[in-house]
Structures are given as C-alpha cells and as structure tokens.
Amino acid sequence: REILGNLPKIFSEETLPIFIGELLTIAEGRSEYRAECVLNSVKGNPVYTQFSMKIPVPGAYDRVLFSVLDLSARKAAEEAIR
C-alpha cells in the first residue's frame, strides 16, 4: 500500500521515457526492455535503478516479468573514483 499510494512521488516526469520504452517494446513485439533511470524513494530520495521488463511468451502479457535493481551504491562508487 505504501508504494501504491506514493506512485506520483516515486515516478516523475524524468521516468516518462522509460514508460514510453515499455510501450514501444510491446508495440514492436520485442520481448525485452532495459533502461537505467532515477526513481524517488517514498521519502523523496533519489534511487538510481536499472529497470527491466521481459515478456517470456510473445503476446502473453499476463506473464510479464519486471525487476528494479538499485544501482545507488554502484553510482556512488563511480562518483568516488572520479
């Protein structure tokens, strides 16, 4: 409930290209989509993520797999190296 009630905080205008990419993946009949984006935590803090979508069976949209991987630690390490 906490996530569903805060979707407008988590997703922002910056995440719109990710949503468009998902729709294009479906419209073009592709089976995978992956992108990096910044989401916001429920508390409003930026979270660097890799978003993935996989459609294992073409046309079976009731079995789409989604994953969100937190890349924040990796991004912080990259910045520390610079």
GROMACS .gro file of C-alpha atoms in nm:
model
   82
    1ARG     CA    1   0.000   0.000   0.000
    2GLU     CA    2   0.281   0.236   0.082
    3ILE     CA    3   0.423   0.208  -0.271
    4LEU     CA    4   0.087   0.222  -0.450
    5GLY     CA    5  -0.021   0.525  -0.252
    6ASN     CA    6   0.302   0.706  -0.341
    7LEU     CA    7   0.337   0.630  -0.712
    8PRO     CA    8   0.328   1.001  -0.806
    9LYS     CA    9   0.626   1.056  -0.572
   10ILE     CA   10   0.821   0.754  -0.696
   11PHE     CA   11   0.771   0.814  -1.068
   12SER     CA   12   0.831   1.159  -1.212
   13GLU     CA   13   0.848   1.330  -1.549
   14GLU     CA   14   1.204   1.200  -1.583
   15THR     CA   15   1.071   0.843  -1.585
   16LEU     CA   16   0.827   0.906  -1.872
   17PRO     CA   17   1.081   0.788  -2.136
   18ILE     CA   18   1.103   0.456  -1.950
   19PHE     CA   19   0.726   0.411  -1.970
   20ILE     CA   20   0.732   0.502  -2.340
   21GLY     CA   21   1.012   0.248  -2.393
   22GLU     CA   22   0.798  -0.022  -2.232
   23LEU     CA   23   0.504   0.060  -2.456
   24LEU     CA   24   0.725   0.060  -2.766
   25THR     CA   25   0.868  -0.278  -2.666
   26ILE     CA   26   0.517  -0.421  -2.656
   27ALA     CA   27   0.402  -0.243  -2.974
   28GLU     CA   28   0.708  -0.361  -3.169
   29GLY     CA   29   0.672  -0.719  -3.050
   30ARG     CA   30   1.007  -0.727  -2.871
   31SER     CA   31   1.049  -0.949  -2.567
   32GLU     CA   32   1.288  -0.743  -2.352
   33TYR     CA   33   1.342  -0.387  -2.238
   34ARG     CA   34   1.606  -0.250  -2.003
   35ALA     CA   35   1.695   0.104  -1.901
   36GLU     CA   36   1.859   0.297  -1.621
   37CYS     CA   37   1.662   0.570  -1.450
   38VAL     CA   38   1.633   0.763  -1.127
   39LEU     CA   39   1.326   0.688  -0.918
   40ASN     CA   40   1.240   0.854  -0.590
   41SER     CA   41   1.205   0.665  -0.266
   42VAL     CA   42   0.882   0.704  -0.072
   43LYS     CA   43   1.074   0.960   0.137
   44GLY     CA   44   1.168   1.153  -0.179
   45ASN     CA   45   1.534   1.050  -0.203
   46PRO     CA   46   1.674   0.968  -0.548
   47VAL     CA   47   1.737   0.598  -0.614
   48TYR     CA   48   1.948   0.507  -0.918
   49THR     CA   49   1.795   0.197  -1.074
   50GLN     CA   50   1.807  -0.043  -1.364
   51PHE     CA   51   1.457  -0.123  -1.478
   52SER     CA   52   1.398  -0.445  -1.674
   53MET     CA   53   1.093  -0.592  -1.842
   54LYS     CA   54   1.077  -0.937  -2.001
   55ILE     CA   55   0.789  -1.092  -2.192
   56PRO     CA   56   0.882  -1.464  -2.182
   57VAL     CA   57   0.596  -1.578  -2.405
   58PRO     CA   58   0.519  -1.350  -2.701
   59GLY     CA   59   0.174  -1.200  -2.663
   60ALA     CA   60   0.126  -1.337  -2.310
   61TYR     CA   61   0.101  -1.003  -2.131
   62ASP     CA   62  -0.037  -1.166  -1.817
   63ARG     CA   63   0.310  -1.312  -1.753
   64VAL     CA   64   0.536  -1.011  -1.792
   65LEU     CA   65   0.833  -1.002  -1.556
   66PHE     CA   66   0.951  -0.670  -1.412
   67SER     CA   67   1.255  -0.604  -1.199
   68VAL     CA   68   1.408  -0.294  -1.047
   69LEU     CA   69   1.770  -0.316  -0.937
   70ASP     CA   70   1.909  -0.050  -0.704
   71LEU     CA   71   2.230   0.088  -0.857
   72SER     CA   72   2.282   0.362  -0.599
   73ALA     CA   73   2.591   0.202  -0.440
   74ARG     CA   74   2.750   0.149  -0.783
   75LYS     CA   75   2.679   0.509  -0.884
   76ALA     CA   76   2.831   0.634  -0.558
   77ALA     CA   77   3.144   0.422  -0.619
   78GLU     CA   78   3.172   0.558  -0.974
   79GLU     CA   79   3.149   0.915  -0.843
   80ALA     CA   80   3.412   0.843  -0.575
   81ILE     CA   81   3.655   0.724  -0.844
   82ARG     CA   82   3.613   1.041  -1.049
   0.00000   0.00000   0.00000
